[in-house]
Coordinates of C-alpha atoms in Angstrom, one line a residue:
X238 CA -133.4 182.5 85.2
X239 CA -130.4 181.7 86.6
X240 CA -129.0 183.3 90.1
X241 CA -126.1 186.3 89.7
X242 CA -124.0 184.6 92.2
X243 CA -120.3 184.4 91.9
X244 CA -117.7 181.0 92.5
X245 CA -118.0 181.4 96.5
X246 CA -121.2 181.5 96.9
X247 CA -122.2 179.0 94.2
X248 CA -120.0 176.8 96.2
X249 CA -121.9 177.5 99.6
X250 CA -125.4 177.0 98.1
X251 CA -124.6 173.5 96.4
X252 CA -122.4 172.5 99.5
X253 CA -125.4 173.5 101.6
X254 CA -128.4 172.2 99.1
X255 CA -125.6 168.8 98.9
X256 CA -125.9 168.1 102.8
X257 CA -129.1 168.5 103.0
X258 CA -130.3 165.6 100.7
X259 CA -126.9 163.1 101.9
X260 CA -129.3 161.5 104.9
X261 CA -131.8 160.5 102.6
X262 CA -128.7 159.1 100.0
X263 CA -127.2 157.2 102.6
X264 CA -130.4 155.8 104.0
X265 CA -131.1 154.0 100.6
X266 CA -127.9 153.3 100.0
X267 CA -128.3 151.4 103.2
X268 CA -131.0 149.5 102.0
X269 CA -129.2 148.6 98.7
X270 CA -125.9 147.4 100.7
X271 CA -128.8 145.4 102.8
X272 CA -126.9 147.6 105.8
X273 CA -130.0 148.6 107.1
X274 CA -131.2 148.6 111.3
X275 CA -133.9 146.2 112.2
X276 CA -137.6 147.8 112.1
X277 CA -140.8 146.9 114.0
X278 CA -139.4 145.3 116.8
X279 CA -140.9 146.5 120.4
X280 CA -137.9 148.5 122.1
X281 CA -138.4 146.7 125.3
X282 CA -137.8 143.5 123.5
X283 CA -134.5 145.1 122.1
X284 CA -133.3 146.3 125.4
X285 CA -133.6 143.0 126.7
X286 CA -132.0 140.9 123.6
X287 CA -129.1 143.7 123.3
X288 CA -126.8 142.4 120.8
X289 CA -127.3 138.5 121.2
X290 CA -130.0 139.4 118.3
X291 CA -128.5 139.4 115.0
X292 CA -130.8 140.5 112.1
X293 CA -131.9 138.2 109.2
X294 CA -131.6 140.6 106.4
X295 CA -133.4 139.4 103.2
X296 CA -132.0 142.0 100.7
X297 CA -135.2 142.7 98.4
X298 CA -134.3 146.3 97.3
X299 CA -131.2 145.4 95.6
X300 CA -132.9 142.4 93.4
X301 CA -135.6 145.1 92.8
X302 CA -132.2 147.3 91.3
X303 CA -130.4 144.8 89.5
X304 CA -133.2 143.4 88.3
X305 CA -134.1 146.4 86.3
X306 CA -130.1 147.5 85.6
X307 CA -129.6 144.0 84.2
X308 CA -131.9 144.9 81.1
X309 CA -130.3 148.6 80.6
X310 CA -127.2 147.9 78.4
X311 CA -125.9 150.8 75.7
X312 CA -124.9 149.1 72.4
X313 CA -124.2 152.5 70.6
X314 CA -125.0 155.9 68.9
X315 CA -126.3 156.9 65.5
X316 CA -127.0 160.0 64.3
X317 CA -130.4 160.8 62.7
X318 CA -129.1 160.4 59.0
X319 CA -127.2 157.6 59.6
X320 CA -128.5 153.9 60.3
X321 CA -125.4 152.9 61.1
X322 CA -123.9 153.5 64.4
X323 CA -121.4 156.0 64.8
X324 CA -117.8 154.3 65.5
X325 CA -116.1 157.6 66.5
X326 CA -118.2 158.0 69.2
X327 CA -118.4 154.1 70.4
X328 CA -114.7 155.2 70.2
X329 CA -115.2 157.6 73.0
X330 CA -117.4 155.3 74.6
X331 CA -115.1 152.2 74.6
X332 CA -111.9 154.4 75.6
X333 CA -113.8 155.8 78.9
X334 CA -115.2 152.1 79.8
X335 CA -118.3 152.5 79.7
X336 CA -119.6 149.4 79.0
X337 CA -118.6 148.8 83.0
X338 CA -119.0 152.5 84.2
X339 CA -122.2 153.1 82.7
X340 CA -123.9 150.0 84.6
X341 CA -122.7 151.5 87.8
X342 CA -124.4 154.7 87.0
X343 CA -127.4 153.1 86.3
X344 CA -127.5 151.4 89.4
X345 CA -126.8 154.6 91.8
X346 CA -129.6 156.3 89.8
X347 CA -132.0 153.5 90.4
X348 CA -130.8 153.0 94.0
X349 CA -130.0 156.9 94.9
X350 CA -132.4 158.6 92.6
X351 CA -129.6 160.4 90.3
X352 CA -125.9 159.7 89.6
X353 CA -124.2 161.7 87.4
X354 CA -122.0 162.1 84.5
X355 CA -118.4 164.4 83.9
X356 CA -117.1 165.0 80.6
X357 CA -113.6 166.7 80.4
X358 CA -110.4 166.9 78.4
X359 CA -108.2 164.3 78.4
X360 CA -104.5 165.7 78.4
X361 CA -103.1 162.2 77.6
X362 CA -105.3 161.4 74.7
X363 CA -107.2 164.1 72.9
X364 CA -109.1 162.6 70.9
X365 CA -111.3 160.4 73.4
X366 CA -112.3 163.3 76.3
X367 CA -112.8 161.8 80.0
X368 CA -115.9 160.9 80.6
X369 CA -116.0 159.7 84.1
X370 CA -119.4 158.4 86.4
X371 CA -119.5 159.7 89.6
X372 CA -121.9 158.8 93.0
X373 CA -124.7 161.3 94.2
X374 CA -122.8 161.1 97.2
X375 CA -120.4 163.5 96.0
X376 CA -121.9 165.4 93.3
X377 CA -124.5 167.5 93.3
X378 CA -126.3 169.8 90.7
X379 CA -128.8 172.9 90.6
X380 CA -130.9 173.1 87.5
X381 CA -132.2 176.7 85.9
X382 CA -136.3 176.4 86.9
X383 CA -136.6 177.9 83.3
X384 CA -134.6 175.9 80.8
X385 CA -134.3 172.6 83.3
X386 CA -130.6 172.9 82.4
X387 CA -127.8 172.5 84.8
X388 CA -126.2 175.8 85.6
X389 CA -124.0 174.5 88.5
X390 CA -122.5 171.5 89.9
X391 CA -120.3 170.2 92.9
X392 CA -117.8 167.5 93.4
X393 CA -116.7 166.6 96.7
X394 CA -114.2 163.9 97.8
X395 CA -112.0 163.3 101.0
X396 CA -108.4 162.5 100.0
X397 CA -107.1 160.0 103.1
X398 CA -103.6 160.6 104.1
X399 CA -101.3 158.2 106.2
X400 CA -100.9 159.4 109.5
X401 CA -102.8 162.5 109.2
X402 CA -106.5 163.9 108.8
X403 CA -108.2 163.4 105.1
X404 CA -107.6 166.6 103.0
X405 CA -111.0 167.8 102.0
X406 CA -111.4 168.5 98.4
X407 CA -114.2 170.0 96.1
X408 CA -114.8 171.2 92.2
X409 CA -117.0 173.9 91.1
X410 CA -118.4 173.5 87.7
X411 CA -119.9 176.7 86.4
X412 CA -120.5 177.5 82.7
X413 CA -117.0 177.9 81.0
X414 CA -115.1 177.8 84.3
X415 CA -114.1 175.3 86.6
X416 CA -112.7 175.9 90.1
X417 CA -111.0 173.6 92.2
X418 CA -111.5 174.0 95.9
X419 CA -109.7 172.5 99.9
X420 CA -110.4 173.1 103.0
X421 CA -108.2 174.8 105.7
X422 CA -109.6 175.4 108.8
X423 CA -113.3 174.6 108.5
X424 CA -113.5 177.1 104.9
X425 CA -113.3 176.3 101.6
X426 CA -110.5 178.3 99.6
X427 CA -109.3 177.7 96.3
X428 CA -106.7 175.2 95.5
X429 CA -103.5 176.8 95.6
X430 CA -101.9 174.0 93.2
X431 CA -104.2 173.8 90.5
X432 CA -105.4 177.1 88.2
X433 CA -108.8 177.4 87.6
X434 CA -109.7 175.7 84.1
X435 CA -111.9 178.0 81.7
X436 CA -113.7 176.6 78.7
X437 CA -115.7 177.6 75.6
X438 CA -118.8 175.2 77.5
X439 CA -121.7 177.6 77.7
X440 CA -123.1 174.6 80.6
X441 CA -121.3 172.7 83.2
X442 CA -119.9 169.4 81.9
X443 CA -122.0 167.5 84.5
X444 CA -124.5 165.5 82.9
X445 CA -127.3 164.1 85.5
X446 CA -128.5 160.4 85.5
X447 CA -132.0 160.7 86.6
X448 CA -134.3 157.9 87.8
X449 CA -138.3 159.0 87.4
X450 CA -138.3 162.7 87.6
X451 CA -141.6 164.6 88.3
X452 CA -142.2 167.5 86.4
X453 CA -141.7 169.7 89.8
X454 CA -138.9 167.6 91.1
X455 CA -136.2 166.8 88.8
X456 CA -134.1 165.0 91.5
X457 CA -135.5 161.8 90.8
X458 CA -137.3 158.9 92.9
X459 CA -135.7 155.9 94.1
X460 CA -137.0 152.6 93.0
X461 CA -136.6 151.6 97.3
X462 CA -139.2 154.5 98.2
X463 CA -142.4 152.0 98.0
X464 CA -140.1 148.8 98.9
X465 CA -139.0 149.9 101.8
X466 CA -141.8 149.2 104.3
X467 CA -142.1 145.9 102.9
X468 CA -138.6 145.1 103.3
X469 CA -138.6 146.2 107.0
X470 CA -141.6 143.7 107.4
X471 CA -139.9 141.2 105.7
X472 CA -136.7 141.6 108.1
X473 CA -138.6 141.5 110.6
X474 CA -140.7 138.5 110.1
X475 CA -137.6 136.2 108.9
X476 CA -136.2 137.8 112.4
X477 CA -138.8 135.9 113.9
X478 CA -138.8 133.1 112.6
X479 CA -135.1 132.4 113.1
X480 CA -136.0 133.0 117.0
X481 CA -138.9 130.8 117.2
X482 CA -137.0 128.3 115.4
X483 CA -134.8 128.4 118.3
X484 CA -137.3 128.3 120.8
X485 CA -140.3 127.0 119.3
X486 CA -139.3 125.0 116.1
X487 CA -137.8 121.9 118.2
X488 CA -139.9 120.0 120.4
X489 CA -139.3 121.4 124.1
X490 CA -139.2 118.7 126.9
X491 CA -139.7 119.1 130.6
X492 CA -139.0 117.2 133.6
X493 CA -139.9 116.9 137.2
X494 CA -138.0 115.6 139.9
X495 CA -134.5 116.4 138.5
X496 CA -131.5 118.1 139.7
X497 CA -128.8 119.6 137.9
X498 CA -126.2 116.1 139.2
X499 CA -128.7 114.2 137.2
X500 CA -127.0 116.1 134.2
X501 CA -123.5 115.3 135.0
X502 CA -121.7 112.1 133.0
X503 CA -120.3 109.0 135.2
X504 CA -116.8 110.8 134.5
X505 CA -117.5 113.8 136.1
X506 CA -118.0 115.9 133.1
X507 CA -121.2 118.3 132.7
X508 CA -123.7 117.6 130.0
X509 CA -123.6 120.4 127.5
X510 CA -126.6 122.1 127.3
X511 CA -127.3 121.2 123.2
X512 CA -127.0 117.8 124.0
X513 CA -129.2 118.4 127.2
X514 CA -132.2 120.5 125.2
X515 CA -131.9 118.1 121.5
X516 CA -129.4 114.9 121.6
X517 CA -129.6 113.5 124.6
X518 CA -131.3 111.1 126.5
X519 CA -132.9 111.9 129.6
X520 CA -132.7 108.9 132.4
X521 CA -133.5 108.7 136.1
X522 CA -133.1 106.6 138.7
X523 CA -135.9 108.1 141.0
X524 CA -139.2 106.7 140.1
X525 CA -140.9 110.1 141.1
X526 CA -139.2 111.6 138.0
X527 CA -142.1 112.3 135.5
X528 CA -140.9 113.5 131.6
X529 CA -143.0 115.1 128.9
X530 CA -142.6 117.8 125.9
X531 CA -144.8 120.4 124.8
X532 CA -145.7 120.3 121.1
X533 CA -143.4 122.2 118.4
X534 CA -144.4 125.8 117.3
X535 CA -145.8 125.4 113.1
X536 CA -143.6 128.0 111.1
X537 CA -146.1 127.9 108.1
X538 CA -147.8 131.4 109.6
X539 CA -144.3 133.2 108.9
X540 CA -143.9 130.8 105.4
X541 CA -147.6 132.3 104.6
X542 CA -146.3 136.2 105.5
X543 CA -143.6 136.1 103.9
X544 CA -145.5 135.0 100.8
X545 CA -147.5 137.6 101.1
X546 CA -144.9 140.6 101.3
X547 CA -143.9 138.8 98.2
X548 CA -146.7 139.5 96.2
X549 CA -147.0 143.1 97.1
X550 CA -143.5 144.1 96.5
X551 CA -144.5 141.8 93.2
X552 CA -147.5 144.4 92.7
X553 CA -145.2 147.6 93.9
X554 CA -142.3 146.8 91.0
X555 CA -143.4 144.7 88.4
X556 CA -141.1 141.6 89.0
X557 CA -142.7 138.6 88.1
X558 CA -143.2 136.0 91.8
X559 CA -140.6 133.7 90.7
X560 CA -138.2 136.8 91.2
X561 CA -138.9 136.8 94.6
X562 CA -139.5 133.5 95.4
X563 CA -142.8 133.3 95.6
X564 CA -144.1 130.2 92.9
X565 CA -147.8 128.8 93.4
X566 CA -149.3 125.5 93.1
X567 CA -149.3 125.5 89.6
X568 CA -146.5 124.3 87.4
X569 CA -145.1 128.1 85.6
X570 CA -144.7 127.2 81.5
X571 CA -142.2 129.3 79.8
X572 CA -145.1 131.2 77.8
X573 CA -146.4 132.3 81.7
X574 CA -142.8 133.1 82.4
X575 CA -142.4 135.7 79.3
X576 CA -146.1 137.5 80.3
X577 CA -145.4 137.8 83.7
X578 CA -142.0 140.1 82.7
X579 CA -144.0 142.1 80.5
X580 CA -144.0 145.0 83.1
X581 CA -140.6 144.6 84.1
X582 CA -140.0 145.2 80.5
X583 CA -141.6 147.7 79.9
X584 CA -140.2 149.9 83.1
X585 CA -137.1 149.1 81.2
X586 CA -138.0 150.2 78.2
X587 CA -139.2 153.7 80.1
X588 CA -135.7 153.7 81.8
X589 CA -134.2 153.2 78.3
X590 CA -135.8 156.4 77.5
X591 CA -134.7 158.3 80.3
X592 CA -131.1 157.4 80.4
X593 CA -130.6 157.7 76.7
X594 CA -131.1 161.2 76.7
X595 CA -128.4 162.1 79.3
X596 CA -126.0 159.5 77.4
X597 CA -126.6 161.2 74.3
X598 CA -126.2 165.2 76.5
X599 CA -122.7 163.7 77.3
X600 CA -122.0 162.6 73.9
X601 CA -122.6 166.1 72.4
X602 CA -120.4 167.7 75.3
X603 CA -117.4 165.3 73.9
X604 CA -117.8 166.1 70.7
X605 CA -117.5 169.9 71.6
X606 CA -114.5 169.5 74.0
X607 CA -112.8 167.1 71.0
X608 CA -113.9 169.6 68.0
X609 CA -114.9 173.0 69.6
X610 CA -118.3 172.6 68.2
X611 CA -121.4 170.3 67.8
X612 CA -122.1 168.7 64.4
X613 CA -125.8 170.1 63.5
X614 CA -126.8 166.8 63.1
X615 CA -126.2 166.0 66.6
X616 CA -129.5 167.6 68.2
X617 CA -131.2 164.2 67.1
X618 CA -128.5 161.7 68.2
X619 CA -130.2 157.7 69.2
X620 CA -128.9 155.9 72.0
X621 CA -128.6 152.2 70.8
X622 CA -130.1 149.9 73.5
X623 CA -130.3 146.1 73.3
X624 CA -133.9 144.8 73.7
X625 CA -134.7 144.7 77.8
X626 CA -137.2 141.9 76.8
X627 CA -136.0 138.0 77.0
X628 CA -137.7 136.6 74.2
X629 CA -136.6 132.7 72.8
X630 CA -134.3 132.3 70.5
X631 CA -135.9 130.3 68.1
X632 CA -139.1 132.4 68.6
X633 CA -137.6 135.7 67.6
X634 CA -135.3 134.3 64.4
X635 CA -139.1 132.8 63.3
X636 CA -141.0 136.3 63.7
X637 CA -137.5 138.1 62.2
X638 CA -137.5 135.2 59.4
X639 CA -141.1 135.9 58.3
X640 CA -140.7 140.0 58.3
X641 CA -137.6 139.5 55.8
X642 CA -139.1 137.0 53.3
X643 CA -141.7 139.6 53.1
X644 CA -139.1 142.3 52.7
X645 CA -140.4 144.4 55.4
X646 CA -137.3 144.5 57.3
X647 CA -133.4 145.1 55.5
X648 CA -130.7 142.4 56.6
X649 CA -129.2 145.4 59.1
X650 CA -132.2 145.4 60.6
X651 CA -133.1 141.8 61.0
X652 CA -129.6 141.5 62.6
X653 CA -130.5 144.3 65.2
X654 CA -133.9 142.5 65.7
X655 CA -131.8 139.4 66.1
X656 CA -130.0 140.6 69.1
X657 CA -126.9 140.9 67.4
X658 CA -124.2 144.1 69.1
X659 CA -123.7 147.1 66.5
X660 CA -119.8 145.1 66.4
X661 CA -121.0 141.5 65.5
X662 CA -123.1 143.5 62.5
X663 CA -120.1 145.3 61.2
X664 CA -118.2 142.1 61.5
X665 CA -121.0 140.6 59.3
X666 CA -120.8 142.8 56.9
X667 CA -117.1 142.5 56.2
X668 CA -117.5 138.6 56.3
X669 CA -120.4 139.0 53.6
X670 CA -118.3 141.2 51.3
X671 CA -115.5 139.1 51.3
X672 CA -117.8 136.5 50.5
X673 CA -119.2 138.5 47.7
X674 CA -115.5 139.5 46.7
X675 CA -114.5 135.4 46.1
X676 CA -118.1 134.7 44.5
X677 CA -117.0 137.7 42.2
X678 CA -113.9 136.3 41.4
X679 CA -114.9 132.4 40.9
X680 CA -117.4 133.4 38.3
X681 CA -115.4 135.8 36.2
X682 CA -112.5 133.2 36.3
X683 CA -115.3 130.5 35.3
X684 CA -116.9 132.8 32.2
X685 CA -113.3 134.5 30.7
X686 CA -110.8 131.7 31.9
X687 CA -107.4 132.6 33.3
X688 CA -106.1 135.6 33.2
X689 CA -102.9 135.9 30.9
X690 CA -100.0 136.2 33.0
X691 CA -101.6 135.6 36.4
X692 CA -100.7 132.2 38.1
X693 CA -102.5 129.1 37.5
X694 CA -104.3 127.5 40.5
X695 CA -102.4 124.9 42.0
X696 CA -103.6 121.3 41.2
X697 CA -104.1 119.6 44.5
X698 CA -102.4 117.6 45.5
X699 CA -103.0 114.1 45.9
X700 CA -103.1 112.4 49.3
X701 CA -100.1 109.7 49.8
X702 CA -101.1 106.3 49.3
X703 CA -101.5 103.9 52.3
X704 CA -98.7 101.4 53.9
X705 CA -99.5 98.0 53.2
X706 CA -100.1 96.3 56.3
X707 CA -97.1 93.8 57.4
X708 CA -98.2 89.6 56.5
X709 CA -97.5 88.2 59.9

């Protein structure tokens, strides 16, 4: 059941819930921006470097993202009675950009656990509402523990001005009322410049985006939570192999029985100290001086570790090795290629799931603020995704080719198989009934002739003869 509360203190308890989960947001949007400190290095060791250490980030948890957004791409909507897609609302979907938007979303749910979804009216075009995709960052949303419905939602955004402190702004989104909110003084009031905005919506028009939600936790999980460790330990070893590879890597020499003249060029100039330590060569008139060099430092233990952490962030998400860099002794063939994604896929495929059903939540909210009402039909509305799997061409026209000579699968479908977009197919159909529209035509003008009065085809043409070549 919902709480009685009323705008004011709605807007303190999501404010309040809001800052409360931002340290965790920012942390793993850290990680994905490969912004994060370096781990699991001693602190002595890091008082003494100071900042002449600079951190070798290898940035692991955003391929772990994009690898996964990469194979989540919206191709359309159909309703249940319908095998078509529906163009009014690819309409919607094309006038909001949401080809681009909606891959952004994806990625902050991934990355941040949830991102979120606004539908509103659009004053300058009434027929295509705004749909816009917003950051956890700045939205948040309380759900009803009963109906797992959203009952209330907060925006907040900072508004820079030249010269001056940002103007702190926030929107309330309660069922059938939305309330825009600034700050003054350190408390929130509402905006003096905008009315509050209330709607025939019996839910907030905030539609949430959410990555792996537990049945008591409906905020999501981040796909960084288990590939963070790993990702410290990977900084961290890289880290250390940069320095040893400074140190270590290149043989060190010694000498005994120099000075620091003996380093000096005949022209007065001092040796610089790369030269000195790799290029140079050391010489000495004394013959006391004894020279030597202490063997080079093997980087193959931090190669090995690093292969390692490879393979269990490999075993964590379900990329394939290659993904990470990891390949074995043995050549990979492309069949070994295509098993090893089958996981990957099939997270996809489970993501697929997820996400469709708050893209199709936001379709039926534009449809009510465009018509005032839901079609009936709309309780069972698809999400059209194109296959997350990468099969072969030739591989999936020869399984599609054998399910329609057997006519087990219509030509729509087989083109949807085929990997063809929800446009190409209603381009193909056009192109096949003009084709049918000329066949038509040819054969009745073949069976009954001419038609009286209608023009006679035009003879062609015939092609002008060519000049004869000059005798010399």
């Amino acid at each position: 059941m919902a709480l009685n509360l009323d705008r004011d203190q709605w807007l303190e308890r999501l404010i309040k819930a809001h800052d409360s989960d931002l340290p965790q947001l920012r942390k793993f949007d850290a990680y994905y921006e490969g912004k994060q400190t370096l781990s699991y290095m001693a602190p002595e060791l890091m008082r003494e470097l100071n900042q002449r250490l600079r951190q070798l980030v290898i940035n692991w948890p955003r391929l772990v993202v994009d690898a996964l957004e990469e194979r989540l791409d919206v191709e359309g909507f159909r309703f249940s009675d319908n095998a078509e897609a529906d163009d009014e609302l690819w309409g919607i979907w094309q006038a909001n950009d949401l080809d681009e938007e909606s891959q952004l979303g994806h990625i902050d749910a991934l990355a941040l656990r949830r991102s979120f979804v606004i539908v509103g009216a659009n004053e300058a075009d009434a027929a295509n509402p705004l749909i816009t995709v917003e950051s956890p960052l700045e939205v948040y949303a309380e759900r009803d523990p009963r109906t797992r419905e959203v009952v209330a939602a907060v925006k907040r955004w900072d508004e820079d001005v030249p010269n001056s402190e940002p103007v702190h702004h926030a929107t309330l989104y309660l069922p059938g009322l939305t309330t825009w909110y600034i700050k003054q003084k350190g408390k929130w009031i509402p905006d003096p410049d905008i009315e509050p905005d209330s709607t025939d919506l019996d839910v907030p028009p905030v539609v949430p985006l959410v990555n792996k939600a537990r049945v008591r936790d409906r905020g999501g999980v981040s796909e960084l939570t288990d590939v963070i460790p790993v990702s410290d330990a990977l900084c961290k070893i890289a880290t250390d192999m940069m320095v040893s590879a400074e140190y270590h890597a290149i043989p060190r020499r010694w000498a005994a029985g120099l000075t620091e003249e003996d380093f000096v060029a005949p022209d007065g100039t001092k040796t610089s100290t790369l030269t000195a330590r790799i290029g140079g060569l050391w010489l000495s008139e004394n013959p006391e001086t004894k020279f030597g060099q202490f063997q080079e430092a093997d980087l193959a233990n931090f190669h090995n570790t690093i292969n390692a952490l490879a393979r269990v962030v490999s075993g964590l998400t379900g990329l394939p090795p290659h993904f990470l860099g990891y390949v074995g002794g043995e050549p990979i063939s492309a069949d070994a290629i295509r098993a090893s994604e089958a996981r990957l896929v099939k997270r996809a495929e489970r993501r697929q799931r997820a996400f469709g059903g708050s893209w199709e939540r936001v379709m039926r909210l534009a449809m009510q603020i465009r018509d005032g009402h839901v079609p009936a039909n709309a309780a069972r509305l698809e999400t059209i995704w194109r296959d997350a799997s990468t099969p072969t061409l030739a591989a999936t026209a020869d399984a599609v080719t054998k399910l329609h000579t057997e006519n087990l699968l219509p030509d729509e479908m087989a083109w949807e198989m085929m990997g063809f977009s929800q446009t190409q197919i209603a381009r193909m159909l056009d192109m096949m009934q003009r084709q049918q529209d000329r066949a038509f035509g040819a054969d009745f003008t073949r069976f009954f002739g001419q038609q009286q009065g209608a023009p006679a085809p035009e003879a062609p043409v015939p092609p002008a003869p060519a000049p004869i070549p000059a005798i010399p």
